[in-house]
Coordinates of C-alpha atoms in Angstrom, one line a residue:
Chain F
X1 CA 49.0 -6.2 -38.4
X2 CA 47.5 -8.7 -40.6
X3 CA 45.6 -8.8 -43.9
X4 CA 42.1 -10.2 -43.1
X5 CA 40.6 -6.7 -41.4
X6 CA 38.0 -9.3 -39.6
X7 CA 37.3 -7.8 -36.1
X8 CA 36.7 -4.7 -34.7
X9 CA 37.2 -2.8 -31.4
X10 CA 40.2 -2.1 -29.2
X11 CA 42.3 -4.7 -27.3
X12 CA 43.8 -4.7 -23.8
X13 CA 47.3 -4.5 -23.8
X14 CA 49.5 -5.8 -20.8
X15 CA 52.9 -4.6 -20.2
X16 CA 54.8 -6.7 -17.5
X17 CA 58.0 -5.9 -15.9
X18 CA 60.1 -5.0 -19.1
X19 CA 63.6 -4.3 -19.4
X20 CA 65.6 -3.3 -21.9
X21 CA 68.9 -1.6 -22.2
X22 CA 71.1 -0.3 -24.3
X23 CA 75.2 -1.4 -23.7
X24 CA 75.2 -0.3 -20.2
X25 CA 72.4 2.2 -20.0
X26 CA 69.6 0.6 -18.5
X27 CA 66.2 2.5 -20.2
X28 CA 63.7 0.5 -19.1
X29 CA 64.0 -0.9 -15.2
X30 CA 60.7 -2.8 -15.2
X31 CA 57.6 -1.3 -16.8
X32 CA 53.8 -2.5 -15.8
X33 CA 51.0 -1.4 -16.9
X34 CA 47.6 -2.5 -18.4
X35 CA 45.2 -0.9 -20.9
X36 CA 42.3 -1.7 -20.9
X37 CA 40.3 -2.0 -24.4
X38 CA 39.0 1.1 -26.1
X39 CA 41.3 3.5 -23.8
X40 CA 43.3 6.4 -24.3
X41 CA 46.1 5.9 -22.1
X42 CA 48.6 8.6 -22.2
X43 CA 52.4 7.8 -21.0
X44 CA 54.2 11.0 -20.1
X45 CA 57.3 11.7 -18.5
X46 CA 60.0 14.0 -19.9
X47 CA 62.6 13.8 -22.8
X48 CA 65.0 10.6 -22.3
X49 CA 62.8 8.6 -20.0
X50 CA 62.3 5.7 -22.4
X51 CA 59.0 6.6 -23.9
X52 CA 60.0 5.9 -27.1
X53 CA 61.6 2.8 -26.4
X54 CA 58.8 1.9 -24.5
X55 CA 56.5 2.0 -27.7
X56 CA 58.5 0.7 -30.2
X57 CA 58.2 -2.7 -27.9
X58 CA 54.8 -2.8 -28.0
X59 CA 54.6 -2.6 -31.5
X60 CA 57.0 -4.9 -32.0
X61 CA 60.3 -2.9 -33.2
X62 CA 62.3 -4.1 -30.4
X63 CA 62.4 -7.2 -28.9
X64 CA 62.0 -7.4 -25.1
X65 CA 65.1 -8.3 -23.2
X66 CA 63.3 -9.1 -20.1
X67 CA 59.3 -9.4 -19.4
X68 CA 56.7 -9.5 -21.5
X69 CA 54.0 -7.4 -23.7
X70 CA 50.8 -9.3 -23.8
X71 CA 47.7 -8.4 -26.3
X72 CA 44.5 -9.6 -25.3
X73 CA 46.3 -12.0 -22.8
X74 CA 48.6 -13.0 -26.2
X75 CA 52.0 -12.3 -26.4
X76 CA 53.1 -9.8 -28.9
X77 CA 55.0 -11.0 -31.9
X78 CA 52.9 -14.7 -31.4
X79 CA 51.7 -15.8 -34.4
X80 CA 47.9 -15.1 -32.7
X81 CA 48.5 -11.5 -32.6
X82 CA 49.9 -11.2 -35.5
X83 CA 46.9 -12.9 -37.4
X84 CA 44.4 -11.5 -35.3
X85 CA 44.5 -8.1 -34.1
X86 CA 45.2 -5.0 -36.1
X87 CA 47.9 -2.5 -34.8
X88 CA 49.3 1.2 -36.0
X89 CA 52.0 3.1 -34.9
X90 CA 51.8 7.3 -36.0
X91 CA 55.8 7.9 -35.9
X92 CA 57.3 11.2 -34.0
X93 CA 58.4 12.3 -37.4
X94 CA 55.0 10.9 -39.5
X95 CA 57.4 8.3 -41.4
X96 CA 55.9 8.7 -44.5
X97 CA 57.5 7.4 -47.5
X98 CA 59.4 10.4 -49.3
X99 CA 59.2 8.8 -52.6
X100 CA 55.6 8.3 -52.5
X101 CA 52.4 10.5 -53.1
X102 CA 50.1 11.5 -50.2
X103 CA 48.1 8.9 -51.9
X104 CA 50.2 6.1 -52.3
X105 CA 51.3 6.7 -48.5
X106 CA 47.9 6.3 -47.5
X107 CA 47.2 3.3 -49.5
X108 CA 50.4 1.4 -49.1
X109 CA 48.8 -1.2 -46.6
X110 CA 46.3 -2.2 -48.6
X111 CA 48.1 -2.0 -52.2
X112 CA 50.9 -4.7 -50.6
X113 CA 48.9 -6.7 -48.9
X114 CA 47.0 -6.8 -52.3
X115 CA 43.7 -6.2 -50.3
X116 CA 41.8 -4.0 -52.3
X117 CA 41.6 -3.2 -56.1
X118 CA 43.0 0.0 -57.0
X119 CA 39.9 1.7 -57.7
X120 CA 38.4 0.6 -54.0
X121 CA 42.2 2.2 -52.6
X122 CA 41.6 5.1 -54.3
X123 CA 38.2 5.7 -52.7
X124 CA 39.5 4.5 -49.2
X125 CA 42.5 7.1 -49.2
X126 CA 40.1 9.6 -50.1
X127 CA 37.4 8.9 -47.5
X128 CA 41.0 8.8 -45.0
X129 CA 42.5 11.6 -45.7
X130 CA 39.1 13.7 -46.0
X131 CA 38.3 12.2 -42.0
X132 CA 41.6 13.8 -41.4
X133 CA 40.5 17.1 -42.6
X134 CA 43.7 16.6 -45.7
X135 CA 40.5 16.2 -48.7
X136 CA 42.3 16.3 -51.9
X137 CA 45.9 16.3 -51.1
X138 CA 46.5 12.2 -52.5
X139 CA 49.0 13.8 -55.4
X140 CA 51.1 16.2 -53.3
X141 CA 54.5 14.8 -52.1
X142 CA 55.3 14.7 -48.1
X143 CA 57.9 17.6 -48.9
X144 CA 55.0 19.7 -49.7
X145 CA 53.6 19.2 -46.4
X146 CA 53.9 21.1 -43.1
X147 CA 55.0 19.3 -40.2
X148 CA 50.7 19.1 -38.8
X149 CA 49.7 18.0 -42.4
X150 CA 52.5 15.2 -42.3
X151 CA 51.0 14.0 -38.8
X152 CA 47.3 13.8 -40.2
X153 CA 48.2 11.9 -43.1
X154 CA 50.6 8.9 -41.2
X155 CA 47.0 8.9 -38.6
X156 CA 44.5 8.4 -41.9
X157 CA 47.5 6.3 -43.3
X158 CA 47.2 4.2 -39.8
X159 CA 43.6 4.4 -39.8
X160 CA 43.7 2.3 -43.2
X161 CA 44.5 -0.8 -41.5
X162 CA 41.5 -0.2 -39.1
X163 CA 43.6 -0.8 -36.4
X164 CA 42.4 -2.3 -32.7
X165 CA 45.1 -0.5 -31.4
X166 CA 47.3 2.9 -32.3
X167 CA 50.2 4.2 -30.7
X168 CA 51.2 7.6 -30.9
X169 CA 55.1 8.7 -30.4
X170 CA 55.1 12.3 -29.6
X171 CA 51.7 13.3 -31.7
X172 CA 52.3 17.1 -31.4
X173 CA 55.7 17.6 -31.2
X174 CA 56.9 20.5 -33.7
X175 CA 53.4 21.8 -34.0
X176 CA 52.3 24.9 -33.6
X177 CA 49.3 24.7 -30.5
X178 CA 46.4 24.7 -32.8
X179 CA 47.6 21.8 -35.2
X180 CA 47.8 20.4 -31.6
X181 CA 44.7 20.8 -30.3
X182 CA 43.4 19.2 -34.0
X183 CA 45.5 16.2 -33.4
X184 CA 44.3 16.0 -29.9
X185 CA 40.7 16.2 -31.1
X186 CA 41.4 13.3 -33.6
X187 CA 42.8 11.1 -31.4
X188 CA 39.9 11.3 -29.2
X189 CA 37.6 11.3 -32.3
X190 CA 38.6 7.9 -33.1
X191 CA 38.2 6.8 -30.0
X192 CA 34.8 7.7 -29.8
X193 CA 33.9 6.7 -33.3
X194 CA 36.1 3.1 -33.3
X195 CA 36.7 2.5 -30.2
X196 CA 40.1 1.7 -30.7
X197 CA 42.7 1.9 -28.1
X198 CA 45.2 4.7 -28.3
X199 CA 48.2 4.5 -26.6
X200 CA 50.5 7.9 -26.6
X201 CA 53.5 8.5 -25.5
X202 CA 53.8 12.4 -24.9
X203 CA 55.2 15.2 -22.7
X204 CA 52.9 17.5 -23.8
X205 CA 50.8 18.4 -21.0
X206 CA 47.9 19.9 -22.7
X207 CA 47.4 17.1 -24.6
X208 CA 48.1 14.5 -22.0
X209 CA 45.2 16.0 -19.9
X210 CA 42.8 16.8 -22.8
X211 CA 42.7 13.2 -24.3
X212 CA 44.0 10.8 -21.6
X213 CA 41.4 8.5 -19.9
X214 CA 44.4 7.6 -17.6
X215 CA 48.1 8.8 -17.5
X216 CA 51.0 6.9 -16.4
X217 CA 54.4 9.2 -15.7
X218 CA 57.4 7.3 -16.5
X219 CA 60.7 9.0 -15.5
X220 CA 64.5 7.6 -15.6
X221 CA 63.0 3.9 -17.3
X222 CA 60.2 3.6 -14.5
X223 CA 56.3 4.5 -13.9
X224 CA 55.9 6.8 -10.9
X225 CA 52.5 7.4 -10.4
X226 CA 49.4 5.9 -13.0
X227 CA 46.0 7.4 -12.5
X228 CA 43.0 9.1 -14.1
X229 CA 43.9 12.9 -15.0
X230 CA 42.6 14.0 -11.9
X231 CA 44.4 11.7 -9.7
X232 CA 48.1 11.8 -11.4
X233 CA 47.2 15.8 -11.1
X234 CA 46.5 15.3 -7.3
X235 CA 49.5 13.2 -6.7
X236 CA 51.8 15.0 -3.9
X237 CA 54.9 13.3 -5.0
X238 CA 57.3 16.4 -6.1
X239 CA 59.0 14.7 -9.3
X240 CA 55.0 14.4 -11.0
X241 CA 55.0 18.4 -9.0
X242 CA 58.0 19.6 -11.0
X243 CA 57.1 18.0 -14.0
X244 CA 53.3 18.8 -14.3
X245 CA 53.6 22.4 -13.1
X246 CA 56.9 23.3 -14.5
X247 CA 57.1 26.9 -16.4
X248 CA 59.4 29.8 -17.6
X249 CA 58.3 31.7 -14.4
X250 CA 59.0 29.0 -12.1
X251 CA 62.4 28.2 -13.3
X252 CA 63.4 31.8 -13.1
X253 CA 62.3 31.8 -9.4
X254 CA 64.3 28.3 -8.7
Chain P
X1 CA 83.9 -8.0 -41.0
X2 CA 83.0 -11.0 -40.7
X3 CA 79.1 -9.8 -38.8
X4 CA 79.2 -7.5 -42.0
X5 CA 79.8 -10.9 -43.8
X6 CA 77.1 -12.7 -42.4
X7 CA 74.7 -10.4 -42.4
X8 CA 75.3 -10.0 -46.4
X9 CA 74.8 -13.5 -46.6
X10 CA 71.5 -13.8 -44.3
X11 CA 70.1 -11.0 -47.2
X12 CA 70.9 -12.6 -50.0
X13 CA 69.7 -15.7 -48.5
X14 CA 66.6 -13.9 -47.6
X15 CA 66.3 -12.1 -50.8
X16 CA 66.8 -15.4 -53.1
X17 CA 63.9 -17.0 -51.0
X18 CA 61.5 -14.1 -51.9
X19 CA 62.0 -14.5 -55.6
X20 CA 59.2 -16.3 -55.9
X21 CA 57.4 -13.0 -55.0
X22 CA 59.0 -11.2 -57.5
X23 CA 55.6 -10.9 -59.8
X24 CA 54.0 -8.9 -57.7
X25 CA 57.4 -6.7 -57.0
X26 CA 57.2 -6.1 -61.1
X27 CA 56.2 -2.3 -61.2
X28 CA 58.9 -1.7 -58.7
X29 CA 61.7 -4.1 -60.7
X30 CA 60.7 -2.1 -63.7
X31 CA 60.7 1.0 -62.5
X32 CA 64.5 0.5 -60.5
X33 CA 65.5 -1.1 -64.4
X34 CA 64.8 2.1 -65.7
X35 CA 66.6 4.0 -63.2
X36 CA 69.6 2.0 -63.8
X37 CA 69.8 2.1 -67.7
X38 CA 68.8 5.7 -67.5
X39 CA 71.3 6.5 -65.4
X40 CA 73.8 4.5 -66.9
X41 CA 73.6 4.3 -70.8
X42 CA 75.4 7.5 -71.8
X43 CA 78.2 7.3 -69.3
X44 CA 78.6 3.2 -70.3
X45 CA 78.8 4.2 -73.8
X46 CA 81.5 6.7 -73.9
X47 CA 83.6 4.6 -71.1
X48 CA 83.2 1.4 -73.8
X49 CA 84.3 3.3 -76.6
X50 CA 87.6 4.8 -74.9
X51 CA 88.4 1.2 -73.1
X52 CA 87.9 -0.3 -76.5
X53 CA 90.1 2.4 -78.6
X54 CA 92.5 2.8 -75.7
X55 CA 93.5 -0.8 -75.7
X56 CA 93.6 -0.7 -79.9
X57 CA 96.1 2.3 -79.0
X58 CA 98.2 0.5 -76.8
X59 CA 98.6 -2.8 -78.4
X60 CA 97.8 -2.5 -81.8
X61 CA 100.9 -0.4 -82.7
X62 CA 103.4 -3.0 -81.1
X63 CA 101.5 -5.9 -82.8
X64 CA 102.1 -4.6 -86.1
X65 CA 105.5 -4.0 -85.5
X66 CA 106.3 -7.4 -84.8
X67 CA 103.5 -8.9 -87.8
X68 CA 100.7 -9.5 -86.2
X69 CA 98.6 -6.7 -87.2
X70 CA 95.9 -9.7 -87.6
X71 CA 95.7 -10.2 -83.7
X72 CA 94.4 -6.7 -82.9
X73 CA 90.7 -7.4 -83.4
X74 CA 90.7 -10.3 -81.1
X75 CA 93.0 -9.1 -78.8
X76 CA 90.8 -5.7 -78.2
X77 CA 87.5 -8.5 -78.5
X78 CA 88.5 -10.4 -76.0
X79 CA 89.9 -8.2 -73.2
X80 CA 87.1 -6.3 -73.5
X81 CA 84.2 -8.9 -73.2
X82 CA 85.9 -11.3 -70.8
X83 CA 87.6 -8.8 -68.6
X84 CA 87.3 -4.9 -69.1
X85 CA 83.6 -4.3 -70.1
X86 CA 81.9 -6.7 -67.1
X87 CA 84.5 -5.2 -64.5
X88 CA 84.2 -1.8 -65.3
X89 CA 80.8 -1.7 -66.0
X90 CA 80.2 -3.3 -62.5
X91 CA 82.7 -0.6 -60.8
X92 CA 81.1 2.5 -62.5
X93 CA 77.3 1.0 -61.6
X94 CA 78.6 0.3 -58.4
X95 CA 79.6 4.1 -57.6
X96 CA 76.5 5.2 -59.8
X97 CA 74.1 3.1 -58.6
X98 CA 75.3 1.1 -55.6
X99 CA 75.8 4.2 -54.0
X100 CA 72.3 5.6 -54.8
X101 CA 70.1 2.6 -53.2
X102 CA 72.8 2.6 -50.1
X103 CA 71.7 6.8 -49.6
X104 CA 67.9 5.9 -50.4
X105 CA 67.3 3.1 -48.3
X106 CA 70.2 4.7 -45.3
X107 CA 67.8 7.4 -45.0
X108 CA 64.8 5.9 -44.8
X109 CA 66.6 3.4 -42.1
X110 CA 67.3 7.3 -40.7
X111 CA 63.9 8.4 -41.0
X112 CA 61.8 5.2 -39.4
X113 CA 60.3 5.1 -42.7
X114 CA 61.7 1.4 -43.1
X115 CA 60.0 0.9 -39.0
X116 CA 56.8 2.4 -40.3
X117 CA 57.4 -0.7 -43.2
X118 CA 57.6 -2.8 -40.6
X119 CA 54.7 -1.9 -38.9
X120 CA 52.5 -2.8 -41.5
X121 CA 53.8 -5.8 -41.9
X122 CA 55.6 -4.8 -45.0
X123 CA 58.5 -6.9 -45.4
X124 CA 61.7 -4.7 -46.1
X125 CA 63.3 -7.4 -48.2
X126 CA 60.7 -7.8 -50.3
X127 CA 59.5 -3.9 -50.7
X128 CA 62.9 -2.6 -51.1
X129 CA 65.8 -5.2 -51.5
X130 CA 64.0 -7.7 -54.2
X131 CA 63.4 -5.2 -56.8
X132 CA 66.7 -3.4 -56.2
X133 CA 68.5 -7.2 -56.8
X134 CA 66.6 -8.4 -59.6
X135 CA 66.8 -5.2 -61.6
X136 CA 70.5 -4.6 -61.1
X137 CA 70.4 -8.9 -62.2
X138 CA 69.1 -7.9 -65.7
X139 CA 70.2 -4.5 -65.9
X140 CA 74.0 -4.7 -65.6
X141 CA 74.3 -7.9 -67.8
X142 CA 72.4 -6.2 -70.5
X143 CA 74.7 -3.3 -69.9
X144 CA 78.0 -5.3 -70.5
X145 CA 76.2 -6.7 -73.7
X146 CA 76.0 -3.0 -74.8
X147 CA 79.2 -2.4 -73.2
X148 CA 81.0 -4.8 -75.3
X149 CA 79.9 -3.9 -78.6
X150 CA 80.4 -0.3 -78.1
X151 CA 84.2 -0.9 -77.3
X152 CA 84.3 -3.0 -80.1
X153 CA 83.3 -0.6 -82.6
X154 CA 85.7 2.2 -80.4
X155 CA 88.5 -0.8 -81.0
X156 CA 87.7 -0.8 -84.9
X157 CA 87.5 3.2 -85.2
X158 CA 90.4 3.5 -83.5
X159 CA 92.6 1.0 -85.2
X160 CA 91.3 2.3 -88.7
X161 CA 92.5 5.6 -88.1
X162 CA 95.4 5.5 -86.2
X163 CA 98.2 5.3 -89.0
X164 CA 100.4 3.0 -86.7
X165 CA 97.8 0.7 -86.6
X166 CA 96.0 1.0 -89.8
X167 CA 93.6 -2.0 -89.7
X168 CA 90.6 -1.6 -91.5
X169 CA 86.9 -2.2 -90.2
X170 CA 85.9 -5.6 -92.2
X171 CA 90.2 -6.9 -91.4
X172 CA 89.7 -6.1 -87.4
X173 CA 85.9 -7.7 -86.9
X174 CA 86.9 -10.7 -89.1
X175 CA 89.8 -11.0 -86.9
X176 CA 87.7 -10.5 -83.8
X177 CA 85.0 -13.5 -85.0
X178 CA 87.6 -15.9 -85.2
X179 CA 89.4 -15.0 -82.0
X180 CA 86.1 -14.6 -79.7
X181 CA 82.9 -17.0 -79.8
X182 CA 79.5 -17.2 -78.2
X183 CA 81.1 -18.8 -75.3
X184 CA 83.6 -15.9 -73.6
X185 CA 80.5 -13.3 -74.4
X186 CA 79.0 -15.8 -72.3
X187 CA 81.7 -16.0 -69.8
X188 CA 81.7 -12.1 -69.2
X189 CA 77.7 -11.8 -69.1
X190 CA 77.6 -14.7 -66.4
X191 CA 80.6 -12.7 -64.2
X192 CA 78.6 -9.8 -64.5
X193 CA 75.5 -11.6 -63.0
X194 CA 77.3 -12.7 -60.4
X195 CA 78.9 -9.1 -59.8
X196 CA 74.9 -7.7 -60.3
X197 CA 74.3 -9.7 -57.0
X198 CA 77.4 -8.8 -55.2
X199 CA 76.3 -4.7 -55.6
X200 CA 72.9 -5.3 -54.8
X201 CA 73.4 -7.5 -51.5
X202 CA 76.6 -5.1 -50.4
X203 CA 74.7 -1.7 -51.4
X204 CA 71.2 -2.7 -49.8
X205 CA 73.0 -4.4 -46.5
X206 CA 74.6 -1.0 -45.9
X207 CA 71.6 0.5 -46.7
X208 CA 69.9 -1.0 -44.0
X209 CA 72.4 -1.1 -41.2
X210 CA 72.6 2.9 -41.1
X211 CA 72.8 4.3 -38.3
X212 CA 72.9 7.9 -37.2
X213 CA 72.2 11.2 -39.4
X214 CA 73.5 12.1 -42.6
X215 CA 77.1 11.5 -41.8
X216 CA 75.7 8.1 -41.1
X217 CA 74.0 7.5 -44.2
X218 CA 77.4 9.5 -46.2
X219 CA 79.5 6.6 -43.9
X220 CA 77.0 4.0 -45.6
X221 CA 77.1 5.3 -49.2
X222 CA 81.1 5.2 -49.2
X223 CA 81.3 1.4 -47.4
X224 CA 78.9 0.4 -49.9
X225 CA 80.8 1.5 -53.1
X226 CA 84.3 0.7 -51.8
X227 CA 83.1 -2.9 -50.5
X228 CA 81.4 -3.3 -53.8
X229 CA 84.4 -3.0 -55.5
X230 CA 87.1 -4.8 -53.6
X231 CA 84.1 -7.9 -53.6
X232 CA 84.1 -7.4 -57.6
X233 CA 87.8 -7.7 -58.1
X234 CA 87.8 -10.5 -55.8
X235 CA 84.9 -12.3 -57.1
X236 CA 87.0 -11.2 -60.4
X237 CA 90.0 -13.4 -59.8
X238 CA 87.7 -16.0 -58.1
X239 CA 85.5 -16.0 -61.6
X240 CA 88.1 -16.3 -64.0
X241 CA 89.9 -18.7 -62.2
X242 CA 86.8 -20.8 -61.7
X243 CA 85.7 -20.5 -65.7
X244 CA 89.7 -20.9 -67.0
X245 CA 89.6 -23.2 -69.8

């Protein structure tokens, strides 16, 4: 998260018995899990299990009220992390600034943190958004975007800060299954090109199994099972059942 | 309340320590200054020039009744440049342009865009509620300067043409010089500072507590121009009293 863009390659990331509610709703009832650096680590679990909430801790929106969220073996919000390690987050909805141009969306990091002369932005945004497979579109407004295109552009305006770590809330949520599939191949793109570590939070199967090196299922604020694809796949216990093989056909039947 | 309170002052407080910051905030100041003016200048100039003839109107016939046609000009100069053009500018930029940063920055508090902010380490305060302040700062006191002379000149018009009143131009800004000096232009330009800052900090705090959807960000919008206003005529009373001769 800070200016100096000085080391590369992903960091571990260490969640310990978090807990956070909300009035008397408990969302998170003691969350542990590690990542190790350079992962894709995919937390599933279905709509209103704390996913969300779960994210936006461990990049800092919300303040843990019990536990702790360690980066490298740093705590998160510690002057260390925040000087040393690069992070991204690529929002449900994209977050892109309204008022700005593709362009200026792209390039806000680095025009604040008055890293780069304009000329040099100009050419990072393009080489971005090109990586992204969006070549060209710096001058459109986010309005004039679909909902895929609006994803691709907050992941090339993320990949600007060449982050050590990106978390993804609900990557391919309103898209249609082939701008999901692209987003699926970019995620594991960058993995394999940066060797970043991507955390997603999803309940998208498909995408879960097609990008995950491991999967953790989190249901009512806790992990269930945590395992490689094949493993969480295998696992007999019949919440992971319901949730992993749950269709149209099956709900008719039940 | 007093959270709301608090929190206002915790921005402002905020706010005033990122001024020195400002430089690099200029494109964005500049940009918001034109916003403002553009916004503003049209509907500033025909609400000065009724205030101004609508005070000639009601007191400039009953002065001349009773002699004292030569009170009109500074009568009309300075109500309007002490009182009427820094509170009612302040009120109509408040529900024109109060109301406009509490529905841009509400929805982007909506929208995560103000999270995705913060998770590039872009500072809020600085991106959004700096330039907002200081542009609303210059803009509104320049406005009142523009404010009062326009209601001047409504003042004179009117007065020259009503036949009850029947003051001519040169008789009613002669009058005016000798009633109202440098100092209560002064005293109306540094109220309207103050009210500037009071619209900025109420506006952008609302902005930024939003909460919910659209009804949200419409709840927002109304807080901030209703607070805006009660704080100006309080900060009104609390003004004049303060700068009472």
């Amino acid at each position: 998260m800070n200016g100096s863009l000085s080391q590369n390659g992903g960091v571990s990331v260490e969640v310990r018995g978090l807990r956070r509610s909300f009035g008397a709703q408990e969302v998170l009832k003691g969350i542990d899990f590690t990542v190790k650096p350079g992962e894709v680590f995919v937390i599933m679990g279905p709509s209103g299990s704390g996913k969300s909430v779960l994210l936006r801790h461990i990049i800092g929106l919300e303040e843990p009220q019990a536990g702790e969220i360690l980066i490298n073996g740093k705590p998160i919000g510690s002057p260390e992390v925040m000087d040393n390690y690069r992070m991204a987050m690529v929002f449900q909805s994209g977050a892109l600034l309204n008022s700005l141009t593709v362009g200026e969306n792209v390039g806000l990091y680095l025009a604040e943190h008055g890293l780069k002369s304009p000329d040099e932005i100009s050419q990072i945004v393009a080489e971005k958004l090109e990586a992204v497979g969006l070549k060209g579109t710096e001058n459109k407004m986010p309005s004039e975007l679909s909902g895929g295109m609006k994803k691709r552009v907050a992941i090339a305006r993320a990949l600007v800060i060449e982050p050590q770590l990106i978390l993804y809330d609900e990557p391919t949520s309103e898209l249609d299954p082939l701008s999901a599939v692209v987003i699926g191949e970019e995620i594991r793109d960058l993995n394999d090109r940066i060797h970043v570590t991507s955390l997603v939070v999803s309940h998208d199967r498909d995408l879960a199994f097609g990008v995950a090196d491991r999967i953790a299922v989190i249901n009512e604020g806790r992990i269930i099972a945590m395992g490689t694809p094949d493993e969480v796949k295998g696992n007999p216990d019949p919440l992971i059942r319901k949730f992993l093989h749950a269709d149209f056909k099956r709900l008719n039947e039940s | 309340m007093f959270e709301n309170i608090g929190e206002m002052v915790v921005l402002f407080w905020r706010t005033l320590m990122a001024v020195p910051l400002a430089w690099r905030q200029r494109q964005k100041v500049f940009d918001q200054f034109f916003e403002i003016g553009n916004a503003s200048l049209l509907m500033v100039c025909i609400l000065s020039f009724f205030i101004g003839g609508v005070i000639a109107l009601q007191t400039g016939p009953i002065l001349v009744e009773r002699g004292l046609a030569s009170a009109v000009g500074g009568l009309v100069g300075i109500s309007t440049c002490k009182e009427l053009a820094p509170v009612m500018m302040s009120i109509l930029i408040a529900g024109r342009i109060g109301s406009a940063m509490a529905a841009e920055i509400g929805s982007m508090r909506v929208y995560q865009e103000i999270d995705a902010l913060r998770t590039m380490n872009i500072n809020p305060i600085h991106y959004l509620v700096l330039p907002r302040m200081l542009a609303m700062a210059i803009a509104l006191p320049l406005l009142v300067i523009f404010s009062i002379l326009v209601s001047w000149l409504g003042g004179a018009m009117v007065s020259a043409a009503n036949n009850r009143i029947d003051i001519s131009f040169p008789a009613f800004f002669m009058n005016l010089r000798e009633v109202v000096d440098l100092a209560d232009v002064g005293n109306g330009l540094f109220k309207s500072f103050c009210f500037a800052l009071v619209i900025g900090v109420v506006s952008c705090h609302q902005g930024l507590v939003t909460r919910g959807g659209p009804r949200g960000i419409g709840r927002s919008v109304t807080k901030a121009v209703v607070n805006s206003i009660v704080l100006i005529v309080l900060f009104d009373y609390i003004l004049t009293r303060l700068l009472l001769k």
